[in-house]
């Protein structure tokens, strides 16, 4: 439809465009399967990764996979949970590896849990809280809080956690969807946050940050692989998931032993 601001698709055009993208993606999957049958596992994978996977798990898994399957190539895009689901929906990536939202999933996608981590209080090793092994939530109302803003449900559960514990909900000074910025804020010594272990494993291992259990405990978070429900699994993706499963177990155990 042509109008003053340009050209847009009609409802019929929208249907044709959406199905054309599905057909193009399915044709690519078919080519990848035929290539895998003829020459072993091969092909090009487009994957999205969230902060839970970007620092160690996926890079190590890809390094291991390339040794065994050198004909597989990768396009790796980092993003938040919301961004990754948008890319999956638009068929811009084949799979996403991310922290799952607490208590909510999108039925248009399939979720496979690869590991679980408890939420913990995180702060600088120089913060006054650093000398404690367990922290009572009632004592945290006056702290400066910085929270990761994705998935959006995290802040809702943060507020609910303090309310159900009978403690005042702290004032949140900073929210950000940049894990790098959040970690820099925490290492600066002024802020407190709630994060899962693997997000700060390296900083805790080197002594920059401390992570301690909440009292009472917050829910355990699940992380894993997300794919479209109506899609054919690529052989190379199945191999990658296997490599990531191995790295999930090894990386988390290794980092916990460093504390």
PDB file of C-alpha atoms in Angstrom:
ATOM      1  CA  UNK A   1       0.000   0.000   0.000  1.00  0.00           C
ATOM      2  CA  UNK A   2       1.476   3.353  -1.071  1.00  0.00           C
ATOM      3  CA  UNK A   3       0.812   6.420   1.088  1.00  0.00           C
ATOM      4  CA  UNK A   4       2.385   9.756   1.948  1.00  0.00           C
ATOM      5  CA  UNK A   5       5.030   8.240   4.244  1.00  0.00           C
ATOM      6  CA  UNK A   6       6.067   5.453   1.899  1.00  0.00           C
ATOM      7  CA  UNK A   7       4.990   1.889   1.159  1.00  0.00           C
ATOM      8  CA  UNK A   8       3.699  -0.726   3.612  1.00  0.00           C
ATOM      9  CA  UNK A   9       2.573  -4.313   3.151  1.00  0.00           C
ATOM     10  CA  UNK A  10      -1.097  -5.183   2.936  1.00  0.00           C
ATOM     11  CA  UNK A  11      -2.430  -7.913   5.275  1.00  0.00           C
ATOM     12  CA  UNK A  12      -2.001 -10.353   2.359  1.00  0.00           C
ATOM     13  CA  UNK A  13       1.556  -9.145   1.863  1.00  0.00           C
ATOM     14  CA  UNK A  14       2.325  -9.607   5.574  1.00  0.00           C
ATOM     15  CA  UNK A  15       1.214 -13.247   5.363  1.00  0.00           C
ATOM     16  CA  UNK A  16       3.301 -13.849   2.229  1.00  0.00           C
ATOM     17  CA  UNK A  17       6.357 -12.155   3.745  1.00  0.00           C
ATOM     18  CA  UNK A  18       6.139 -14.123   7.002  1.00  0.00           C
ATOM     19  CA  UNK A  19       5.762 -17.447   5.224  1.00  0.00           C
ATOM     20  CA  UNK A  20       8.523 -16.620   2.746  1.00  0.00           C
ATOM     21  CA  UNK A  21      10.896 -16.160   5.706  1.00  0.00           C
ATOM     22  CA  UNK A  22       9.771 -19.507   7.118  1.00  0.00           C
ATOM     23  CA  UNK A  23      10.377 -21.198   3.768  1.00  0.00           C
ATOM     24  CA  UNK A  24      13.825 -19.598   3.441  1.00  0.00           C
ATOM     25  CA  UNK A  25      14.799 -20.750   6.918  1.00  0.00           C
ATOM     26  CA  UNK A  26      13.507 -24.280   6.311  1.00  0.00           C
ATOM     27  CA  UNK A  27      15.462 -24.444   3.043  1.00  0.00           C
ATOM     28  CA  UNK A  28      18.609 -23.496   4.940  1.00  0.00           C
ATOM     29  CA  UNK A  29      17.915 -26.194   7.556  1.00  0.00           C
ATOM     30  CA  UNK A  30      17.470 -28.755   4.774  1.00  0.00           C
ATOM     31  CA  UNK A  31      20.777 -27.780   3.177  1.00  0.00           C
ATOM     32  CA  UNK A  32      22.540 -28.041   6.541  1.00  0.00           C
ATOM     33  CA  UNK A  33      21.080 -31.521   7.177  1.00  0.00           C
ATOM     34  CA  UNK A  34      22.118 -32.746   3.725  1.00  0.00           C
ATOM     35  CA  UNK A  35      25.618 -31.384   4.235  1.00  0.00           C
ATOM     36  CA  UNK A  36      25.819 -33.079   7.640  1.00  0.00           C
ATOM     37  CA  UNK A  37      24.737 -36.416   6.148  1.00  0.00           C
ATOM     38  CA  UNK A  38      27.279 -36.255   3.371  1.00  0.00           C
ATOM     39  CA  UNK A  39      30.327 -35.025   5.251  1.00  0.00           C
ATOM     40  CA  UNK A  40      29.684 -35.274   8.953  1.00  0.00           C
ATOM     41  CA  UNK A  41      28.520 -32.399  11.134  1.00  0.00           C
ATOM     42  CA  UNK A  42      28.890 -29.124   9.236  1.00  0.00           C
ATOM     43  CA  UNK A  43      27.088 -25.887   8.508  1.00  0.00           C
ATOM     44  CA  UNK A  44      26.667 -22.365   9.833  1.00  0.00           C
ATOM     45  CA  UNK A  45      25.084 -21.679  13.242  1.00  0.00           C
ATOM     46  CA  UNK A  46      23.607 -18.340  14.246  1.00  0.00           C
ATOM     47  CA  UNK A  47      23.292 -18.185  18.018  1.00  0.00           C
ATOM     48  CA  UNK A  48      22.398 -15.512  20.543  1.00  0.00           C
ATOM     49  CA  UNK A  49      23.907 -15.483  24.012  1.00  0.00           C
ATOM     50  CA  UNK A  50      23.043 -13.695  27.227  1.00  0.00           C
ATOM     51  CA  UNK A  51      25.475 -12.653  29.973  1.00  0.00           C
ATOM     52  CA  UNK A  52      25.155 -16.032  31.764  1.00  0.00           C
ATOM     53  CA  UNK A  53      26.810 -17.701  28.760  1.00  0.00           C
ATOM     54  CA  UNK A  54      28.987 -15.033  27.168  1.00  0.00           C
ATOM     55  CA  UNK A  55      31.916 -14.810  29.579  1.00  0.00           C
ATOM     56  CA  UNK A  56      33.052 -18.433  29.613  1.00  0.00           C
ATOM     57  CA  UNK A  57      30.558 -21.175  28.804  1.00  0.00           C
ATOM     58  CA  UNK A  58      29.787 -20.578  25.115  1.00  0.00           C
ATOM     59  CA  UNK A  59      33.317 -19.448  24.109  1.00  0.00           C
ATOM     60  CA  UNK A  60      34.804 -22.576  25.703  1.00  0.00           C
ATOM     61  CA  UNK A  61      32.146 -24.817  24.133  1.00  0.00           C
ATOM     62  CA  UNK A  62      32.722 -23.353  20.660  1.00  0.00           C
ATOM     63  CA  UNK A  63      36.488 -23.780  21.042  1.00  0.00           C
ATOM     64  CA  UNK A  64      35.989 -27.460  21.880  1.00  0.00           C
ATOM     65  CA  UNK A  65      33.472 -27.986  19.094  1.00  0.00           C
ATOM     66  CA  UNK A  66      35.705 -26.469  16.400  1.00  0.00           C
ATOM     67  CA  UNK A  67      38.387 -29.019  17.294  1.00  0.00           C
ATOM     68  CA  UNK A  68      36.001 -31.915  16.580  1.00  0.00           C
ATOM     69  CA  UNK A  69      33.873 -30.318  13.840  1.00  0.00           C
ATOM     70  CA  UNK A  70      36.014 -27.840  11.891  1.00  0.00           C
ATOM     71  CA  UNK A  71      33.415 -27.518   9.125  1.00  0.00           C
ATOM     72  CA  UNK A  72      30.960 -25.772  11.475  1.00  0.00           C
ATOM     73  CA  UNK A  73      31.067 -21.956  11.459  1.00  0.00           C
ATOM     74  CA  UNK A  74      29.405 -19.595  13.926  1.00  0.00           C
ATOM     75  CA  UNK A  75      27.780 -16.189  14.077  1.00  0.00           C
ATOM     76  CA  UNK A  76      27.483 -15.226  17.773  1.00  0.00           C
ATOM     77  CA  UNK A  77      25.356 -12.252  18.871  1.00  0.00           C
ATOM     78  CA  UNK A  78      25.134 -11.036  22.463  1.00  0.00           C
ATOM     79  CA  UNK A  79      21.912  -9.580  23.841  1.00  0.00           C
ATOM     80  CA  UNK A  80      19.432  -9.493  26.686  1.00  0.00           C
ATOM     81  CA  UNK A  81      16.667 -12.083  27.055  1.00  0.00           C
ATOM     82  CA  UNK A  82      14.105  -9.795  25.410  1.00  0.00           C
ATOM     83  CA  UNK A  83      16.416  -8.992  22.503  1.00  0.00           C
ATOM     84  CA  UNK A  84      17.271 -12.643  21.934  1.00  0.00           C
ATOM     85  CA  UNK A  85      13.603 -13.690  21.813  1.00  0.00           C
ATOM     86  CA  UNK A  86      12.928 -10.942  19.281  1.00  0.00           C
ATOM     87  CA  UNK A  87      15.782 -12.246  17.111  1.00  0.00           C
ATOM     88  CA  UNK A  88      14.495 -15.816  17.446  1.00  0.00           C
ATOM     89  CA  UNK A  89      11.013 -14.738  16.437  1.00  0.00           C
ATOM     90  CA  UNK A  90      12.398 -12.953  13.405  1.00  0.00           C
ATOM     91  CA  UNK A  91      14.497 -16.037  12.524  1.00  0.00           C
ATOM     92  CA  UNK A  92      17.694 -14.013  12.719  1.00  0.00           C
ATOM     93  CA  UNK A  93      19.238 -16.657  15.010  1.00  0.00           C
ATOM     94  CA  UNK A  94      18.808 -20.428  15.308  1.00  0.00           C
ATOM     95  CA  UNK A  95      18.919 -20.611  19.107  1.00  0.00           C
ATOM     96  CA  UNK A  96      19.433 -18.448  22.176  1.00  0.00           C
ATOM     97  CA  UNK A  97      21.386 -19.310  25.324  1.00  0.00           C
ATOM     98  CA  UNK A  98      20.140 -17.220  28.215  1.00  0.00           C
ATOM     99  CA  UNK A  99      18.954 -16.913  31.781  1.00  0.00           C
ATOM    100  CA  UNK A 100      15.226 -17.699  31.857  1.00  0.00           C
ATOM    101  CA  UNK A 101      12.767 -15.257  33.490  1.00  0.00           C
ATOM    102  CA  UNK A 102      11.478 -16.247  36.914  1.00  0.00           C
ATOM    103  CA  UNK A 103       7.994 -17.698  36.618  1.00  0.00           C
ATOM    104  CA  UNK A 104       7.291 -16.817  32.993  1.00  0.00           C
ATOM    105  CA  UNK A 105       7.978 -18.323  29.593  1.00  0.00           C
ATOM    106  CA  UNK A 106       6.799 -17.570  26.074  1.00  0.00           C
ATOM    107  CA  UNK A 107       4.820 -20.512  24.662  1.00  0.00           C
ATOM    108  CA  UNK A 108       6.049 -19.706  21.137  1.00  0.00           C
ATOM    109  CA  UNK A 109       9.457 -21.080  22.171  1.00  0.00           C
ATOM    110  CA  UNK A 110      10.910 -24.253  23.655  1.00  0.00           C
ATOM    111  CA  UNK A 111      13.066 -23.968  26.795  1.00  0.00           C
ATOM    112  CA  UNK A 112      15.688 -26.554  27.781  1.00  0.00           C
ATOM    113  CA  UNK A 113      17.347 -25.995  31.156  1.00  0.00           C
ATOM    114  CA  UNK A 114      21.105 -26.585  31.166  1.00  0.00           C
ATOM    115  CA  UNK A 115      21.913 -25.478  34.717  1.00  0.00           C
ATOM    116  CA  UNK A 116      20.394 -23.754  37.749  1.00  0.00           C
ATOM    117  CA  UNK A 117      21.902 -21.115  40.043  1.00  0.00           C
ATOM    118  CA  UNK A 118      20.617 -19.427  43.211  1.00  0.00           C
ATOM    119  CA  UNK A 119      20.379 -15.661  43.340  1.00  0.00           C
ATOM    120  CA  UNK A 120      22.883 -14.175  45.785  1.00  0.00           C
ATOM    121  CA  UNK A 121      23.743 -10.780  47.223  1.00  0.00           C
ATOM    122  CA  UNK A 122      26.794  -9.403  45.391  1.00  0.00           C
ATOM    123  CA  UNK A 123      29.038  -6.502  46.408  1.00  0.00           C
ATOM    124  CA  UNK A 124      32.660  -5.394  46.409  1.00  0.00           C
ATOM    125  CA  UNK A 125      35.202  -7.165  48.602  1.00  0.00           C
ATOM    126  CA  UNK A 126      35.787  -3.703  50.107  1.00  0.00           C
ATOM    127  CA  UNK A 127      32.126  -3.127  50.964  1.00  0.00           C
ATOM    128  CA  UNK A 128      31.184  -3.108  54.695  1.00  0.00           C
ATOM    129  CA  UNK A 129      28.992  -6.172  54.058  1.00  0.00           C
ATOM    130  CA  UNK A 130      31.991  -8.206  52.882  1.00  0.00           C
ATOM    131  CA  UNK A 131      32.790  -9.508  56.363  1.00  0.00           C
ATOM    132  CA  UNK A 132      29.467 -11.324  56.698  1.00  0.00           C
ATOM    133  CA  UNK A 133      28.772 -14.909  55.627  1.00  0.00           C
ATOM    134  CA  UNK A 134      24.983 -14.506  55.631  1.00  0.00           C
ATOM    135  CA  UNK A 135      22.979 -11.319  55.388  1.00  0.00           C
ATOM    136  CA  UNK A 136      19.621 -10.482  56.930  1.00  0.00           C
ATOM    137  CA  UNK A 137      17.459  -8.663  54.384  1.00  0.00           C
ATOM    138  CA  UNK A 138      16.134  -6.284  57.033  1.00  0.00           C
ATOM    139  CA  UNK A 139      19.582  -4.661  57.226  1.00  0.00           C
ATOM    140  CA  UNK A 140      19.735  -3.798  53.525  1.00  0.00           C
ATOM    141  CA  UNK A 141      17.222  -0.978  53.251  1.00  0.00           C
ATOM    142  CA  UNK A 142      19.833   1.777  53.378  1.00  0.00           C
ATOM    143  CA  UNK A 143      22.234   0.280  50.800  1.00  0.00           C
ATOM    144  CA  UNK A 144      22.689   1.669  47.305  1.00  0.00           C
ATOM    145  CA  UNK A 145      21.245  -0.922  44.916  1.00  0.00           C
ATOM    146  CA  UNK A 146      22.144  -1.504  41.271  1.00  0.00           C
ATOM    147  CA  UNK A 147      20.134  -4.137  39.393  1.00  0.00           C
ATOM    148  CA  UNK A 148      20.276  -5.851  36.030  1.00  0.00           C
ATOM    149  CA  UNK A 149      17.082  -4.828  34.253  1.00  0.00           C
ATOM    150  CA  UNK A 150      16.620  -7.889  32.029  1.00  0.00           C
ATOM    151  CA  UNK A 151      14.532  -9.955  32.072  1.00  0.00           C
ATOM    152  CA  UNK A 152      11.999  -7.391  33.238  1.00  0.00           C
ATOM    153  CA  UNK A 153      10.513  -9.802  35.796  1.00  0.00           C
ATOM    154  CA  UNK A 154      13.722  -9.654  37.873  1.00  0.00           C
ATOM    155  CA  UNK A 155      12.848  -6.290  39.439  1.00  0.00           C
ATOM    156  CA  UNK A 156       9.309  -7.489  40.183  1.00  0.00           C
ATOM    157  CA  UNK A 157      10.697 -10.523  42.023  1.00  0.00           C
ATOM    158  CA  UNK A 158      13.253  -8.309  43.801  1.00  0.00           C
ATOM    159  CA  UNK A 159      10.453  -6.157  45.240  1.00  0.00           C
ATOM    160  CA  UNK A 160       8.354  -9.223  46.105  1.00  0.00           C
ATOM    161  CA  UNK A 161      11.310 -10.869  47.867  1.00  0.00           C
ATOM    162  CA  UNK A 162      11.693  -8.008  50.340  1.00  0.00           C
ATOM    163  CA  UNK A 163       7.939  -7.629  50.836  1.00  0.00           C
ATOM    164  CA  UNK A 164       7.462 -11.328  51.619  1.00  0.00           C
ATOM    165  CA  UNK A 165      10.451 -11.210  53.992  1.00  0.00           C
ATOM    166  CA  UNK A 166       8.702  -8.420  55.920  1.00  0.00           C
ATOM    167  CA  UNK A 167      11.465  -5.935  55.107  1.00  0.00           C
ATOM    168  CA  UNK A 168      11.261  -2.494  53.478  1.00  0.00           C
ATOM    169  CA  UNK A 169      11.806  -2.583  49.721  1.00  0.00           C
ATOM    170  CA  UNK A 170      15.168  -0.863  49.094  1.00  0.00           C
ATOM    171  CA  UNK A 171      15.534   2.138  46.824  1.00  0.00           C
ATOM    172  CA  UNK A 172      17.070   1.114  43.486  1.00  0.00           C
ATOM    173  CA  UNK A 173      19.646   3.707  42.476  1.00  0.00           C
ATOM    174  CA  UNK A 174      20.635   2.190  39.100  1.00  0.00           C
ATOM    175  CA  UNK A 175      19.113  -0.249  36.612  1.00  0.00           C
ATOM    176  CA  UNK A 176      21.026  -1.301  33.519  1.00  0.00           C
ATOM    177  CA  UNK A 177      20.914  -3.914  30.764  1.00  0.00           C
ATOM    178  CA  UNK A 178      24.726  -3.823  30.544  1.00  0.00           C
ATOM    179  CA  UNK A 179      26.347  -6.524  32.658  1.00  0.00           C
ATOM    180  CA  UNK A 180      29.747  -4.903  32.145  1.00  0.00           C
ATOM    181  CA  UNK A 181      28.476  -1.597  33.538  1.00  0.00           C
ATOM    182  CA  UNK A 182      26.825  -3.354  36.481  1.00  0.00           C
ATOM    183  CA  UNK A 183      29.986  -5.239  37.423  1.00  0.00           C
ATOM    184  CA  UNK A 184      32.008  -2.010  37.188  1.00  0.00           C
ATOM    185  CA  UNK A 185      29.521  -0.356  39.544  1.00  0.00           C
ATOM    186  CA  UNK A 186      29.817  -3.240  42.002  1.00  0.00           C
ATOM    187  CA  UNK A 187      33.611  -3.399  41.972  1.00  0.00           C
ATOM    188  CA  UNK A 188      33.648   0.337  42.697  1.00  0.00           C
ATOM    189  CA  UNK A 189      32.512  -0.531  46.222  1.00  0.00           C
ATOM    190  CA  UNK A 190      29.387   1.590  46.563  1.00  0.00           C
ATOM    191  CA  UNK A 191      26.594  -0.663  45.296  1.00  0.00           C
ATOM    192  CA  UNK A 192      24.887  -3.946  46.186  1.00  0.00           C
ATOM    193  CA  UNK A 193      23.082  -6.198  43.714  1.00  0.00           C
ATOM    194  CA  UNK A 194      21.375  -9.585  43.397  1.00  0.00           C
ATOM    195  CA  UNK A 195      22.824 -11.832  40.700  1.00  0.00           C
ATOM    196  CA  UNK A 196      23.326 -15.488  39.915  1.00  0.00           C
ATOM    197  CA  UNK A 197      26.706 -17.082  40.523  1.00  0.00           C
ATOM    198  CA  UNK A 198      27.963 -17.576  36.975  1.00  0.00           C
ATOM    199  CA  UNK A 199      27.548 -13.879  36.159  1.00  0.00           C
ATOM    200  CA  UNK A 200      30.235 -12.885  38.667  1.00  0.00           C
ATOM    201  CA  UNK A 201      32.239 -16.115  39.000  1.00  0.00           C
ATOM    202  CA  UNK A 202      35.425 -14.614  37.581  1.00  0.00           C
ATOM    203  CA  UNK A 203      35.283 -11.475  39.745  1.00  0.00           C
ATOM    204  CA  UNK A 204      34.541 -13.540  42.858  1.00  0.00           C
ATOM    205  CA  UNK A 205      37.349 -15.930  42.003  1.00  0.00           C
ATOM    206  CA  UNK A 206      39.869 -13.083  41.773  1.00  0.00           C
ATOM    207  CA  UNK A 207      38.645 -11.468  45.002  1.00  0.00           C
ATOM    208  CA  UNK A 208      37.094  -8.345  43.479  1.00  0.00           C
ATOM    209  CA  UNK A 209      33.534  -9.258  44.472  1.00  0.00           C
ATOM    210  CA  UNK A 210      31.803 -11.251  47.177  1.00  0.00           C
ATOM    211  CA  UNK A 211      28.620 -13.298  46.681  1.00  0.00           C
ATOM    212  CA  UNK A 212      26.698 -14.541  49.726  1.00  0.00           C
ATOM    213  CA  UNK A 213      23.410 -16.370  50.164  1.00  0.00           C
ATOM    214  CA  UNK A 214      20.239 -14.426  50.813  1.00  0.00           C
ATOM    215  CA  UNK A 215      18.289 -15.041  54.016  1.00  0.00           C
ATOM    216  CA  UNK A 216      15.554 -16.021  53.329  1.00  0.00           C
ATOM    217  CA  UNK A 217      16.639 -17.517  50.027  1.00  0.00           C
ATOM    218  CA  UNK A 218      15.529 -16.090  46.703  1.00  0.00           C
ATOM    219  CA  UNK A 219      14.234 -18.439  43.987  1.00  0.00           C
ATOM    220  CA  UNK A 220      16.709 -20.448  41.955  1.00  0.00           C
ATOM    221  CA  UNK A 221      17.189 -19.229  38.392  1.00  0.00           C
ATOM    222  CA  UNK A 222      17.330 -21.541  35.380  1.00  0.00           C
ATOM    223  CA  UNK A 223      19.515 -20.948  32.322  1.00  0.00           C
ATOM    224  CA  UNK A 224      19.572 -22.846  29.066  1.00  0.00           C
ATOM    225  CA  UNK A 225      18.804 -22.972  25.370  1.00  0.00           C
ATOM    226  CA  UNK A 226      15.719 -21.462  23.729  1.00  0.00           C
ATOM    227  CA  UNK A 227      14.517 -22.449  20.261  1.00  0.00           C
ATOM    228  CA  UNK A 228      11.411 -21.896  18.177  1.00  0.00           C
ATOM    229  CA  UNK A 229       8.776 -24.550  18.844  1.00  0.00           C
ATOM    230  CA  UNK A 230       8.065 -25.266  15.162  1.00  0.00           C
ATOM    231  CA  UNK A 231      11.536 -25.792  13.774  1.00  0.00           C
ATOM    232  CA  UNK A 232      13.785 -28.667  12.827  1.00  0.00           C
ATOM    233  CA  UNK A 233      16.857 -29.098  15.020  1.00  0.00           C
ATOM    234  CA  UNK A 234      20.124 -28.558  13.173  1.00  0.00           C
ATOM    235  CA  UNK A 235      22.667 -31.369  13.690  1.00  0.00           C
ATOM    236  CA  UNK A 236      25.390 -28.831  14.453  1.00  0.00           C
ATOM    237  CA  UNK A 237      23.175 -27.149  17.066  1.00  0.00           C
ATOM    238  CA  UNK A 238      22.596 -30.472  18.813  1.00  0.00           C
ATOM    239  CA  UNK A 239      26.374 -30.988  18.995  1.00  0.00           C
ATOM    240  CA  UNK A 240      26.866 -27.461  20.329  1.00  0.00           C
ATOM    241  CA  UNK A 241      24.260 -27.996  23.048  1.00  0.00           C
ATOM    242  CA  UNK A 242      26.134 -31.134  24.075  1.00  0.00           C
ATOM    243  CA  UNK A 243      29.399 -29.178  24.337  1.00  0.00           C
ATOM    244  CA  UNK A 244      27.687 -26.427  26.316  1.00  0.00           C
ATOM    245  CA  UNK A 245      26.174 -28.944  28.733  1.00  0.00           C
ATOM    246  CA  UNK A 246      29.685 -30.223  29.457  1.00  0.00           C
ATOM    247  CA  UNK A 247      30.980 -26.685  29.978  1.00  0.00           C
ATOM    248  CA  UNK A 248      28.046 -25.713  32.212  1.00  0.00           C
ATOM    249  CA  UNK A 249      28.842 -28.446  34.707  1.00  0.00           C
ATOM    250  CA  UNK A 250      32.621 -28.044  34.538  1.00  0.00           C
ATOM    251  CA  UNK A 251      32.709 -24.237  34.610  1.00  0.00           C
ATOM    252  CA  UNK A 252      30.368 -23.843  37.571  1.00  0.00           C
ATOM    253  CA  UNK A 253      32.110 -26.527  39.643  1.00  0.00           C
ATOM    254  CA  UNK A 254      35.520 -25.088  38.801  1.00  0.00           C
ATOM    255  CA  UNK A 255      34.565 -21.549  39.729  1.00  0.00           C
ATOM    256  CA  UNK A 256      32.915 -22.571  43.002  1.00  0.00           C
ATOM    257  CA  UNK A 257      36.104 -24.405  44.011  1.00  0.00           C
ATOM    258  CA  UNK A 258      38.106 -21.177  43.618  1.00  0.00           C
ATOM    259  CA  UNK A 259      36.324 -19.443  46.495  1.00  0.00           C
TER     260      UNK A 259
END
